[in-house]
Structures are given as structure tokens and as C-alpha cells.
């Protein structure tokens, strides 16, 4: 699996950014207090953490402490610190950097969760509205596209009718079943080949969405549960379109 581009950029910044910042601050190391210089490094750690993740933030904090020591404290160009005050500042820089990196990364995660929750809710709302006002085929088409977006699929198609074969299956609880056994998607990712997401209503099987995953991708449990809810809405639309048997 590859890290998202944003996280890779943040990791590169965590490794190279503190060194570049330290070199910029070298001309000021005798005229500016070391406490203020350390605070500048903390600002850099916060920026990198907000861009990337906790790992990038921790690397940035460790890198900042190392280059603060190497470039800005006596003896220069050595990973040793002569003054007790400078040593305390370096230790505090590392500790504060680690703490704020976790806080910044958590804030980014919470913001992304809020955005994702809103997007999922909007998809479910739009589909529910279409179920009541649109044709079953329109609902199936919209759900098919939404499944591609929600699960990050390479493609998705819908099959009407009865089951054929035994492909991997996305269950109602968001779990995956392969060859009648539970599949650890968080650890193993998607299985090879298409994955079925069954569509049923009132105990009657109506069809299935055949999902074509992207290799290496791992959709969250939340995303998988949204996918199941979307399939249920497609089932409601198809069920409503079936003729009512005469009594």
C-alpha cells in the first residue's frame, strides 16, 4: 500500500524541513534567544503535523530537536550541548513538538471525519429522495456511481436476478466473506476479483452490485456500512417497482 500524496509530502517535509529551517536560523543563533529559536521549530512541527499525520509530526519533532542541537547550540556542528539551559530547551522542544504534533494530527483527522460524515449523509439523503421520485433504474445507476466514490472502486456494475457463483461478498455488517470465511480487509485489503454486494427487500433477492476494487485500497468500516445502506435503498426502489401479486 502507498501513503496518500499529502502524507508523503508531509514526511519529506518532516525530514528536510527542520534542517532547512535550522540553516536559515544559523545567522541568528547568537542574537536571538534559544527559547525563541525553539518556538520557531515548534511552529514548523505544527505545520507539518497539520499537513500530514502523527508519524510525520513525530519525525518533525525529533528532527527539529536534533538540528536545533547540531546547528544552534554550542558546541556547533556537534550533537552535544554544553549549557544546561540549552539542554533543557532542546528536551522541551522535543516534548512539546511531540505533543503538538499529535494534537495537530488529531485535529486534521477530526476535520476529515466531519467532512466525510457530511458527504456520506448527503449521498444517503440524495438517494432516498430519488427512491421516492425517480425510476428504479435511475436509483440503481446513482447508487452504482456512489459506490465507486464511497469505496474508491475502479468500477461497479449491477446484475439483476439470481445468484451466480460464489464471489467474495460484502456483508450487511460491513465485513467481507471469502469462500464462506471472514476476510480481514483491514489487514489484507480487498480480495482479488469482483466483490458482490447483494440487493434484497422483504427477504427477496433482487440482484447485486459487482464491485471492482482498486488493489491496495482499504475503505473504512464507515464507508462500507454506507455502501450497504446505499444498496438497501436500491433494494427499496426495485421492490417498489415489482408488480403486486393478485389475491
Coordinates of N, CA and C in Angstrom, one line a residue:
X1 N 0.8 -1.2 0.0 CA 0.0 0.0 0.0 C 0.9 1.3 0.0
X2 N 0.4 2.3 -0.7 CA 1.1 3.6 -0.8 C 0.4 4.6 0.1
X3 N 1.2 5.4 0.7 CA 0.6 6.5 1.5 C 0.1 7.5 0.5
X4 N -1.0 8.3 0.9 CA -1.5 9.3 0.1 C -0.4 10.4 -0.2
X5 N -0.5 11.1 -1.3 CA 0.5 12.0 -1.7 C 0.7 13.1 -0.6
X6 N -0.4 13.5 0.0 CA -0.3 14.5 1.0 C 0.6 14.1 2.2
X7 N 0.4 12.8 2.6 CA 1.2 12.3 3.7 C 2.7 12.1 3.3
X8 N 2.9 11.7 2.0 CA 4.3 11.6 1.6 C 5.0 12.9 1.5
X9 N 4.3 13.9 1.1 CA 4.9 15.3 1.1 C 5.2 15.7 2.5
X10 N 4.3 15.4 3.5 CA 4.5 15.8 4.9 C 5.7 15.1 5.4
X11 N 5.9 13.8 5.1 CA 7.0 13.0 5.6 C 8.3 13.6 5.0
X12 N 8.3 14.0 3.8 CA 9.5 14.6 3.2 C 9.8 15.9 3.9
X13 N 8.8 16.7 4.2 CA 8.9 18.0 4.9 C 9.4 17.7 6.3
X14 N 9.0 16.7 6.9 CA 9.4 16.3 8.3 C 10.9 16.0 8.3
X15 N 11.4 15.4 7.3 CA 12.8 15.0 7.3 C 13.7 16.2 6.9
X16 N 13.3 17.0 5.9 CA 14.1 18.0 5.3 C 13.8 19.4 5.9
X17 N 12.6 19.6 6.3 CA 12.2 21.0 6.7 C 12.9 21.5 7.9
X18 N 13.0 20.7 9.0 CA 13.8 21.2 10.2 C 15.3 21.6 9.9
X19 N 15.9 20.8 9.0 CA 17.3 21.0 8.6 C 17.3 22.4 7.9
X20 N 16.4 22.6 6.9 CA 16.4 23.8 6.1 C 16.2 25.0 7.1
X21 N 15.2 24.8 8.0 CA 14.9 25.9 8.9 C 16.1 26.2 9.8
X22 N 16.8 25.2 10.3 CA 18.0 25.4 11.1 C 19.1 26.1 10.4
X23 N 19.3 25.8 9.1 CA 20.3 26.5 8.3 C 19.9 28.0 8.2
X24 N 18.6 28.3 8.0 CA 18.2 29.7 7.9 C 18.4 30.4 9.2
X25 N 18.3 29.7 10.3 CA 18.4 30.4 11.6 C 19.8 30.5 12.1
X26 N 20.8 29.9 11.4 CA 22.2 29.9 11.9 C 22.7 31.3 12.1
X27 N 22.4 32.3 11.1 CA 23.0 33.6 11.3 C 22.4 34.4 12.6
X28 N 21.3 33.8 13.1 CA 20.6 34.5 14.2 C 20.8 33.8 15.6
X29 N 21.7 32.8 15.6 CA 21.8 31.9 16.8 C 22.5 32.6 17.9
X30 N 23.2 33.7 17.6 CA 23.9 34.5 18.7 C 23.1 35.7 19.1
X31 N 22.1 36.1 18.3 CA 21.4 37.4 18.6 C 20.0 37.1 19.1
X32 N 19.5 35.9 18.9 CA 18.1 35.6 19.3 C 18.2 34.5 20.4
X33 N 17.4 34.6 21.4 CA 17.4 33.6 22.5 C 17.1 32.2 21.9
X34 N 17.7 31.2 22.5 CA 17.4 29.9 22.1 C 16.0 29.4 22.3
X35 N 15.4 30.0 23.3 CA 13.9 29.7 23.6 C 13.1 30.1 22.4
X36 N 13.4 31.3 21.9 CA 12.6 31.8 20.7 C 12.9 31.0 19.4
X37 N 14.2 30.6 19.3 CA 14.5 29.7 18.2 C 13.8 28.4 18.2
X38 N 13.7 27.9 19.4 CA 13.0 26.6 19.6 C 11.5 26.7 19.3
X39 N 10.9 27.9 19.7 CA 9.5 28.1 19.4 C 9.3 28.2 17.9
X40 N 10.2 28.7 17.1 CA 10.1 28.7 15.6 C 10.0 27.2 15.1
X41 N 10.8 26.4 15.7 CA 10.8 25.0 15.3 C 9.4 24.3 15.7
X42 N 8.9 24.7 16.8 CA 7.6 24.2 17.2 C 6.5 24.6 16.2
X43 N 6.6 25.8 15.7 CA 5.6 26.3 14.6 C 5.7 25.4 13.4
X44 N 7.0 25.1 13.0 CA 7.2 24.2 11.9 C 6.6 22.8 12.1
X45 N 6.8 22.3 13.3 CA 6.2 20.9 13.7 C 4.7 21.0 13.5
X46 N 4.1 22.0 14.0 CA 2.6 22.1 13.9 C 2.2 22.1 12.5
X47 N 2.9 22.9 11.6 CA 2.5 23.0 10.2 C 2.6 21.6 9.5
X48 N 3.7 20.9 9.8 CA 3.9 19.6 9.2 C 2.9 18.6 9.7
X49 N 2.6 18.7 10.9 CA 1.6 17.7 11.5 C 0.2 18.0 10.9
X50 N -0.1 19.3 10.7 CA -1.4 19.6 10.1 C -1.5 19.1 8.7
X51 N -0.4 19.1 8.0 CA -0.3 18.7 6.6 C -0.4 17.2 6.5
X52 N 0.3 16.5 7.4 CA 0.4 15.1 7.3 C -0.3 14.3 8.4
X53 N 0.4 13.4 9.0 CA -0.2 12.6 10.1 C 0.7 12.6 11.3
X54 N 0.3 11.7 12.3 CA 1.0 11.7 13.5 C 2.5 11.2 13.3
X55 N 2.7 10.3 12.4 CA 4.1 9.8 12.2 C 5.0 10.9 11.6
X56 N 4.4 11.7 10.7 CA 5.2 12.8 10.1 C 5.4 13.9 11.2
X57 N 4.5 14.1 12.1 CA 4.6 15.1 13.2 C 5.7 14.6 14.1
X58 N 5.7 13.3 14.5 CA 6.7 12.8 15.4 C 8.1 12.9 14.8
X59 N 8.3 12.6 13.5 CA 9.6 12.7 12.8 C 10.0 14.2 12.8
X60 N 9.1 15.1 12.6 CA 9.4 16.5 12.5 C 9.9 17.0 13.9
X61 N 9.2 16.5 15.0 CA 9.6 16.9 16.3 C 11.1 16.4 16.6
X62 N 11.3 15.1 16.3 CA 12.6 14.6 16.5 C 13.7 15.3 15.7
X63 N 13.4 15.5 14.4 CA 14.3 16.2 13.5 C 14.6 17.6 14.0
X64 N 13.6 18.3 14.5 CA 13.8 19.7 15.0 C 14.7 19.7 16.2
X65 N 14.5 18.8 17.1 CA 15.4 18.7 18.3 C 16.8 18.4 17.9
X66 N 17.0 17.5 17.0 CA 18.4 17.2 16.5 C 19.1 18.4 15.9
X67 N 18.4 19.0 14.9 CA 19.0 20.1 14.2 C 19.2 21.4 15.1
X68 N 18.3 21.6 16.0 CA 18.4 22.6 17.0 C 19.7 22.4 17.8
X69 N 19.9 21.2 18.2 CA 21.2 20.9 18.9 C 22.4 21.1 18.0
X70 N 22.4 20.5 16.8 CA 23.5 20.5 16.0 C 23.9 21.9 15.4
X71 N 22.9 22.7 15.1 CA 23.2 23.9 14.4 C 23.2 25.2 15.3
X72 N 22.4 25.1 16.4 CA 22.1 26.4 17.1 C 22.6 26.4 18.5
X73 N 23.2 25.3 19.0 CA 23.7 25.3 20.4 C 25.2 25.0 20.4
X74 N 25.9 25.5 21.4 CA 27.3 25.2 21.5 C 27.6 23.9 22.1
X75 N 28.6 23.1 21.7 CA 29.5 23.4 20.5 C 28.7 23.2 19.2
X76 N 28.9 24.1 18.3 CA 28.2 24.0 17.0 C 28.7 22.8 16.2
X77 N 27.8 22.3 15.3 CA 28.1 21.2 14.4 C 28.5 19.9 15.2
X78 N 28.0 19.8 16.4 CA 28.1 18.5 17.1 C 26.8 18.2 17.8
X79 N 26.5 16.9 18.0 CA 25.3 16.5 18.7 C 25.6 16.4 20.2
X80 N 26.1 17.5 20.7 CA 26.3 17.6 22.2 C 25.8 19.1 22.5
X81 N 25.4 19.2 23.8 CA 25.0 20.5 24.3 C 25.8 20.8 25.6
X82 N 26.5 22.0 25.6 CA 27.3 22.3 26.7 C 26.5 22.9 27.8
X83 N 25.6 23.8 27.5 CA 24.9 24.6 28.5 C 23.6 23.8 29.0
X84 N 23.4 23.9 30.3 CA 22.3 23.2 30.9 C 21.0 23.8 30.4
X85 N 20.9 25.1 30.3 CA 19.7 25.8 29.8 C 19.4 25.3 28.4
X86 N 20.4 25.2 27.5 CA 20.2 24.8 26.1 C 19.7 23.3 26.1
X87 N 20.3 22.5 27.0 CA 19.8 21.1 27.1 C 18.3 21.0 27.4
X88 N 17.9 21.8 28.4 CA 16.5 21.8 28.8 C 15.6 22.3 27.7
X89 N 16.1 23.3 27.0 CA 15.3 23.9 25.8 C 15.2 22.8 24.8
X90 N 16.3 22.1 24.5 CA 16.2 21.0 23.4 C 15.2 19.9 23.9
X91 N 15.3 19.5 25.1 CA 14.4 18.5 25.6 C 12.9 18.9 25.6
X92 N 12.7 20.2 26.0 CA 11.3 20.7 25.9 C 10.9 20.9 24.5
X93 N 11.8 21.2 23.6 CA 11.4 21.3 22.2 C 10.9 19.9 21.7
X94 N 11.6 18.9 22.0 CA 11.2 17.6 21.6 C 9.9 17.2 22.2
X95 N 9.7 17.4 23.5 CA 8.5 17.0 24.2 C 7.3 17.8 23.7
X96 N 7.5 19.1 23.6 CA 6.4 20.0 23.1 C 6.0 19.6 21.6
X97 N 7.1 19.4 20.8 CA 6.9 19.1 19.4 C 6.1 17.8 19.3
X98 N 6.4 16.8 20.1 CA 5.6 15.5 20.1 C 4.2 15.7 20.4
X99 N 4.0 16.5 21.5 CA 2.6 16.7 21.9 C 1.8 17.5 20.9
X100 N 2.3 18.6 20.4 CA 1.5 19.4 19.4 C 1.4 18.7 18.1
X101 N 2.3 17.8 17.8 CA 2.2 17.0 16.5 C 1.0 16.1 16.6
X102 N 0.8 15.5 17.8 CA -0.3 14.6 18.0 C -1.6 15.4 18.0
X103 N -1.7 16.6 18.6 CA -2.9 17.4 18.6 C -3.2 17.9 17.2
X104 N -2.2 18.3 16.5 CA -2.5 18.8 15.2 C -3.0 17.7 14.2
X105 N -2.4 16.5 14.4 CA -2.8 15.4 13.5 C -4.2 15.0 13.9
X106 N -4.5 15.0 15.2 CA -5.9 14.6 15.6 C -6.9 15.6 15.1
X107 N -6.5 16.9 15.1 CA -7.4 17.9 14.6 C -7.7 17.7 13.2
X108 N -6.7 17.4 12.4 CA -6.8 17.1 11.0 C -7.7 15.9 10.8
X109 N -7.5 14.8 11.6 CA -8.4 13.6 11.5 C -9.8 13.9 11.8
X110 N -10.1 14.7 12.8 CA -11.5 15.0 13.2 C -12.1 15.8 12.1
X111 N -11.3 16.8 11.5 CA -11.9 17.6 10.5 C -12.3 16.7 9.3
X112 N -11.4 15.8 8.9 CA -11.7 14.9 7.8 C -12.9 14.0 8.1
X113 N -13.0 13.5 9.3 CA -14.2 12.7 9.7 C -15.5 13.5 9.5
X114 N -15.4 14.8 10.0 CA -16.6 15.6 9.9 C -17.0 15.8 8.4
X115 N -16.0 16.1 7.6 CA -16.3 16.3 6.2 C -16.8 15.0 5.5
X116 N -16.2 13.9 5.9 CA -16.6 12.6 5.3 C -18.0 12.2 5.8
X117 N -18.3 12.4 7.1 CA -19.7 12.2 7.6 C -20.7 13.0 6.8
X118 N -20.4 14.3 6.6 CA -21.4 15.1 5.9 C -21.6 14.6 4.4
X119 N -20.5 14.2 3.8 CA -20.6 13.7 2.4 C -21.4 12.4 2.3
X120 N -21.2 11.5 3.3 CA -21.9 10.3 3.3 C -23.4 10.6 3.6
X121 N -23.7 11.5 4.5 CA -25.1 11.8 4.8 C -25.8 12.4 3.6
X122 N -25.1 13.2 2.8 CA -25.6 13.8 1.7 C -25.9 12.8 0.6
X123 N -25.1 11.8 0.4 CA -25.3 10.7 -0.5 C -26.5 9.9 -0.2
X124 N -26.6 9.6 1.1 CA -27.8 8.8 1.5 C -29.1 9.6 1.4
X125 N -29.0 10.9 1.7 CA -30.2 11.7 1.5 C -30.6 11.8 0.1
X126 N -29.7 12.1 -0.8 CA -30.0 12.2 -2.2 C -30.6 10.9 -2.8
X127 N -30.0 9.8 -2.4 CA -30.6 8.5 -2.9 C -31.9 8.3 -2.4
X128 N -32.2 8.5 -1.1 CA -33.5 8.3 -0.5 C -34.5 9.2 -1.2
X129 N -34.2 10.4 -1.6 CA -35.1 11.3 -2.3 C -35.4 10.7 -3.7
X130 N -34.4 10.2 -4.3 CA -34.6 9.6 -5.7 C -35.4 8.4 -5.6
X131 N -35.3 7.6 -4.5 CA -36.1 6.4 -4.4 C -37.6 6.7 -4.5
X132 N -38.0 7.9 -3.9 CA -39.4 8.3 -3.9 C -39.9 9.0 -5.1
X133 N -38.9 9.5 -5.9 CA -39.3 10.4 -7.0 C -38.8 9.9 -8.4
X134 N -37.8 9.0 -8.4 CA -37.2 8.5 -9.6 C -37.6 7.1 -10.0
X135 N -37.1 6.7 -11.1 CA -37.3 5.3 -11.6 C -36.3 4.4 -10.9
X136 N -36.6 3.1 -10.7 CA -35.7 2.1 -10.1 C -34.3 2.1 -10.9
X137 N -34.4 2.2 -12.2 CA -33.1 2.2 -13.0 C -32.3 3.4 -12.6
X138 N -32.9 4.5 -12.4 CA -32.2 5.7 -12.1 C -31.5 5.6 -10.7
X139 N -32.3 5.0 -9.8 CA -31.7 4.7 -8.4 C -30.5 3.8 -8.5
X140 N -30.6 2.7 -9.3 CA -29.5 1.8 -9.4 C -28.3 2.4 -10.0
X141 N -28.6 3.3 -11.0 CA -27.4 4.0 -11.7 C -26.8 4.9 -10.7
X142 N -27.5 5.6 -9.9 CA -26.9 6.6 -9.0 C -26.2 5.9 -7.9
X143 N -26.8 4.8 -7.4 CA -26.1 4.0 -6.3 C -24.8 3.4 -6.9
X144 N -24.8 3.0 -8.1 CA -23.6 2.4 -8.7 C -22.5 3.4 -8.7
X145 N -22.8 4.7 -9.1 CA -21.7 5.7 -9.1 C -21.3 6.1 -7.7
X146 N -22.3 6.1 -6.8 CA -21.9 6.4 -5.4 C -21.1 5.4 -4.7
X147 N -21.3 4.1 -5.1 CA -20.4 3.1 -4.5 C -19.0 3.2 -5.0
X148 N -18.8 3.6 -6.3 CA -17.5 3.9 -6.8 C -16.8 5.0 -6.0
X149 N -17.6 6.1 -5.7 CA -17.0 7.2 -4.9 C -16.7 6.8 -3.4
X150 N -17.7 6.2 -2.8 CA -17.6 5.9 -1.4 C -16.5 4.9 -1.1
X151 N -16.4 3.8 -1.9 CA -15.4 2.8 -1.7 C -14.1 2.9 -2.5
X152 N -14.0 4.0 -3.3 CA -12.8 4.2 -4.1 C -12.6 3.0 -5.1
X153 N -13.7 2.6 -5.8 CA -13.6 1.5 -6.7 C -13.1 1.9 -8.1
X154 N -12.6 0.9 -8.8 CA -12.2 1.1 -10.2 C -13.4 1.1 -11.1
X155 N -14.5 0.4 -10.6 CA -15.7 0.3 -11.4 C -16.8 -0.5 -10.6
X156 N -18.0 -0.4 -11.1 CA -19.1 -1.1 -10.4 C -20.2 -1.4 -11.5
X157 N -20.8 -2.6 -11.5 CA -21.9 -2.9 -12.3 C -23.0 -3.6 -11.5
X158 N -24.2 -3.6 -12.1 CA -25.3 -4.2 -11.4 C -25.8 -5.4 -12.2
X159 N -26.1 -6.5 -11.5 CA -26.7 -7.7 -12.1 C -28.1 -7.9 -11.5
X160 N -29.1 -8.0 -12.4 CA -30.4 -8.3 -11.9 C -30.5 -9.9 -11.9
X161 N -31.4 -10.3 -11.0 CA -31.7 -11.8 -11.0 C -31.0 -12.5 -9.9
X162 N -30.9 -13.8 -10.1 CA -30.4 -14.8 -9.1 C -28.9 -14.8 -9.0
X163 N -28.4 -15.4 -7.9 CA -27.0 -15.5 -7.7 C -26.4 -16.5 -8.7
X164 N -25.2 -16.1 -9.1 CA -24.3 -17.0 -10.0 C -22.9 -17.0 -9.3
X165 N -22.4 -18.3 -9.1 CA -21.1 -18.4 -8.5 C -21.0 -18.0 -7.0
X166 N -19.8 -17.9 -6.5 CA -19.6 -17.6 -5.1 C -18.5 -16.6 -5.0
X167 N -18.7 -15.4 -5.5 CA -17.6 -14.4 -5.4 C -17.5 -13.9 -4.0
X168 N -16.4 -13.2 -3.6 CA -16.3 -12.6 -2.3 C -17.5 -11.7 -2.1
X169 N -18.0 -11.5 -0.8 CA -19.2 -10.8 -0.6 C -19.0 -9.8 0.5
X170 N -19.5 -8.6 0.3 CA -19.6 -7.5 1.3 C -20.9 -7.7 2.1
X171 N -20.8 -8.0 3.4 CA -22.0 -8.3 4.2 C -22.6 -7.1 4.7
X172 N -23.8 -7.3 5.4 CA -24.6 -6.2 5.9 C -23.9 -5.5 7.1
X173 N -23.0 -6.2 7.8 CA -22.3 -5.6 8.9 C -21.0 -4.9 8.4
X174 N -20.8 -4.8 7.1 CA -19.6 -4.1 6.6 C -18.4 -5.1 6.5
X175 N -18.5 -6.3 6.9 CA -17.4 -7.3 6.8 C -17.4 -7.9 5.5
X176 N -16.3 -8.7 5.2 CA -16.2 -9.4 4.0 C -16.1 -10.9 4.2
X177 N -16.7 -11.6 3.3 CA -16.7 -13.0 3.3 C -16.1 -13.6 2.1
X178 N -15.1 -14.4 2.2 CA -14.5 -15.0 1.0 C -14.4 -16.5 1.3
X179 N -15.0 -17.3 0.3 CA -15.1 -18.8 0.5 C -15.7 -19.2 1.8
X180 N -16.8 -18.4 2.2 CA -17.6 -18.7 3.4 C -16.8 -18.5 4.7
X181 N -15.7 -17.7 4.6 CA -14.9 -17.4 5.8 C -14.7 -15.8 5.8
X182 N -14.6 -15.3 7.0 CA -14.4 -13.9 7.2 C -13.1 -13.5 6.7
X183 N -13.0 -12.3 6.0 CA -11.8 -11.8 5.4 C -11.4 -10.5 6.1
X184 N -10.2 -10.5 6.6 CA -9.7 -9.3 7.4 C -9.3 -8.2 6.4
X185 N -10.2 -7.4 6.0 CA -10.0 -6.4 4.9 C -9.0 -5.3 5.4
X186 N -9.1 -5.0 6.7 CA -8.2 -4.0 7.3 C -6.7 -4.4 7.2
X187 N -6.5 -5.7 7.3 CA -5.1 -6.2 7.2 C -4.7 -6.7 5.8
X188 N -5.6 -7.2 5.1 CA -5.3 -7.9 3.8 C -5.8 -7.0 2.6
X189 N -6.6 -6.0 2.9 CA -7.1 -5.3 1.7 C -8.2 -6.1 1.0
X190 N -8.6 -5.6 -0.1 CA -9.7 -6.3 -0.9 C -9.1 -7.6 -1.4
X191 N -10.0 -8.6 -1.5 CA -9.5 -9.8 -2.2 C -9.5 -9.6 -3.7
X192 N -8.9 -10.6 -4.4 CA -8.8 -10.4 -5.9 C -10.1 -10.6 -6.5
X193 N -10.3 -10.0 -7.6 CA -11.6 -10.2 -8.4 C -12.7 -9.3 -7.9
X194 N -13.9 -9.5 -8.5 CA -15.0 -8.7 -8.1 C -15.6 -9.1 -6.8
X195 N -16.2 -8.2 -6.1 CA -16.9 -8.4 -4.8 C -18.3 -8.1 -5.0
X196 N -19.2 -9.0 -4.5 CA -20.6 -8.7 -4.7 C -21.2 -8.0 -3.4
X197 N -22.1 -7.2 -3.7 CA -22.9 -6.5 -2.6 C -24.4 -6.8 -3.0
X198 N -25.0 -7.7 -2.2 CA -26.3 -8.1 -2.6 C -27.4 -7.1 -2.3
X199 N -28.4 -7.1 -3.1 CA -29.6 -6.2 -3.0 C -30.8 -7.0 -2.8
X200 N -31.5 -6.8 -1.7 CA -32.7 -7.6 -1.3 C -33.7 -6.6 -0.7
X201 N -34.9 -7.1 -0.7 CA -36.0 -6.3 0.0 C -37.1 -7.3 0.4
X202 N -37.6 -7.2 1.6 CA -38.6 -8.1 2.2 C -38.2 -9.5 2.0
X203 N -37.0 -9.8 2.2 CA -36.5 -11.2 2.2 C -36.3 -11.8 0.8
X204 N -36.5 -10.9 -0.3 CA -36.4 -11.4 -1.6 C -35.2 -10.8 -2.3
X205 N -34.4 -11.7 -2.9 CA -33.1 -11.3 -3.5 C -33.5 -10.7 -4.9
X206 N -33.0 -9.5 -5.2 CA -33.3 -8.7 -6.4 C -32.2 -8.5 -7.3
X207 N -31.0 -8.7 -6.9 CA -29.8 -8.5 -7.7 C -28.6 -8.3 -6.9
X208 N -27.5 -7.8 -7.5 CA -26.3 -7.5 -6.7 C -25.5 -6.5 -7.5
X209 N -24.8 -5.7 -6.7 CA -23.7 -4.8 -7.3 C -22.4 -5.6 -7.3
X210 N -21.7 -5.6 -8.4 CA -20.4 -6.2 -8.5 C -19.4 -5.2 -8.5
X211 N -18.6 -5.2 -7.4 CA -17.6 -4.1 -7.1 C -16.3 -4.5 -7.7
X212 N -15.6 -3.6 -8.3 CA -14.2 -3.8 -8.8 C -13.3 -3.0 -8.0
X213 N -12.7 -3.5 -7.0 CA -11.8 -2.7 -6.1 C -10.5 -2.3 -6.8
X214 N -9.9 -1.3 -6.2 CA -8.6 -0.8 -6.6 C -7.6 -1.6 -5.7
X215 N -6.6 -2.3 -6.3 CA -5.6 -3.0 -5.5 C -4.9 -2.2 -4.5
X216 N -4.9 -2.6 -3.2 CA -4.2 -1.9 -2.2 C -5.0 -1.0 -1.4
X217 N -6.2 -0.7 -1.9 CA -7.1 0.3 -1.2 C -7.8 -0.4 0.0
X218 N -8.1 0.3 1.1 CA -8.8 -0.3 2.2 C -9.9 0.7 2.7
X219 N -11.1 0.6 2.2 CA -12.1 1.5 2.6 C -12.4 1.3 4.1
X220 N -12.8 2.4 4.8 CA -13.1 2.3 6.2 C -14.4 1.5 6.5
X221 N -14.5 1.0 7.7 CA -15.8 0.4 8.0 C -17.0 1.3 7.8
X222 N -16.8 2.6 8.2 CA -17.9 3.5 8.0 C -18.3 3.6 6.5
X223 N -17.3 3.6 5.6 CA -17.6 3.7 4.2 C -18.3 2.4 3.7
X224 N -17.9 1.3 4.3 CA -18.5 0.0 3.9 C -20.0 -0.1 4.3
X225 N -20.2 0.5 5.5 CA -21.6 0.5 6.0 C -22.5 1.4 5.2
X226 N -21.9 2.6 4.8 CA -22.6 3.5 3.9 C -23.0 2.8 2.6
X227 N -22.0 2.0 2.1 CA -22.3 1.2 0.8 C -23.4 0.3 1.0
X228 N -23.5 -0.4 2.1 CA -24.6 -1.4 2.4 C -25.9 -0.6 2.5
X229 N -25.9 0.6 3.1 CA -27.1 1.4 3.2 C -27.6 1.8 1.8
X230 N -26.6 2.2 0.9 CA -27.0 2.6 -0.4 C -27.6 1.4 -1.2
X231 N -27.0 0.2 -1.0 CA -27.6 -1.0 -1.7 C -29.0 -1.3 -1.1
X232 N -29.2 -1.0 0.1 CA -30.6 -1.2 0.7 C -31.6 -0.3 0.1
X233 N -31.1 0.9 -0.2 CA -32.0 1.9 -0.8 C -32.3 1.5 -2.3
X234 N -31.3 0.9 -3.0 CA -31.6 0.4 -4.3 C -32.6 -0.7 -4.2
X235 N -32.5 -1.6 -3.2 CA -33.5 -2.7 -3.0 C -34.9 -2.1 -2.8
X236 N -35.0 -1.0 -2.0 CA -36.3 -0.5 -1.8 C -36.9 0.0 -3.1
X237 N -36.1 0.6 -3.9 CA -36.6 1.1 -5.2 C -37.0 0.0 -6.1
X238 N -36.2 -1.1 -6.2 CA -36.6 -2.2 -7.0 C -37.8 -2.9 -6.5
X239 N -37.9 -3.0 -5.2 CA -39.1 -3.7 -4.6 C -40.3 -3.0 -4.9
X240 N -40.3 -1.6 -4.8 CA -41.5 -0.8 -5.1 C -41.9 -0.9 -6.6
X241 N -41.0 -1.3 -7.4 CA -41.3 -1.4 -8.9 C -41.9 -2.8 -9.2
X242 N -41.8 -3.8 -8.3 CA -42.3 -5.1 -8.7 C -43.8 -5.1 -8.6
X243 N -44.5 -5.8 -9.5 CA -45.9 -5.8 -9.5 C -46.5 -6.5 -8.3
X244 N -47.5 -6.0 -7.7 CA -48.1 -6.7 -6.5 C -49.0 -7.8 -7.0
X245 N -48.7 -9.1 -6.4 CA -49.5 -10.2 -6.9 C -51.0 -10.1 -6.5
X246 N -51.8 -10.6 -7.4 CA -53.3 -10.5 -7.1 C -53.6 -11.5 -6.1
X247 N -54.6 -11.1 -5.2 CA -55.1 -12.0 -4.2 C -56.5 -12.5 -4.5

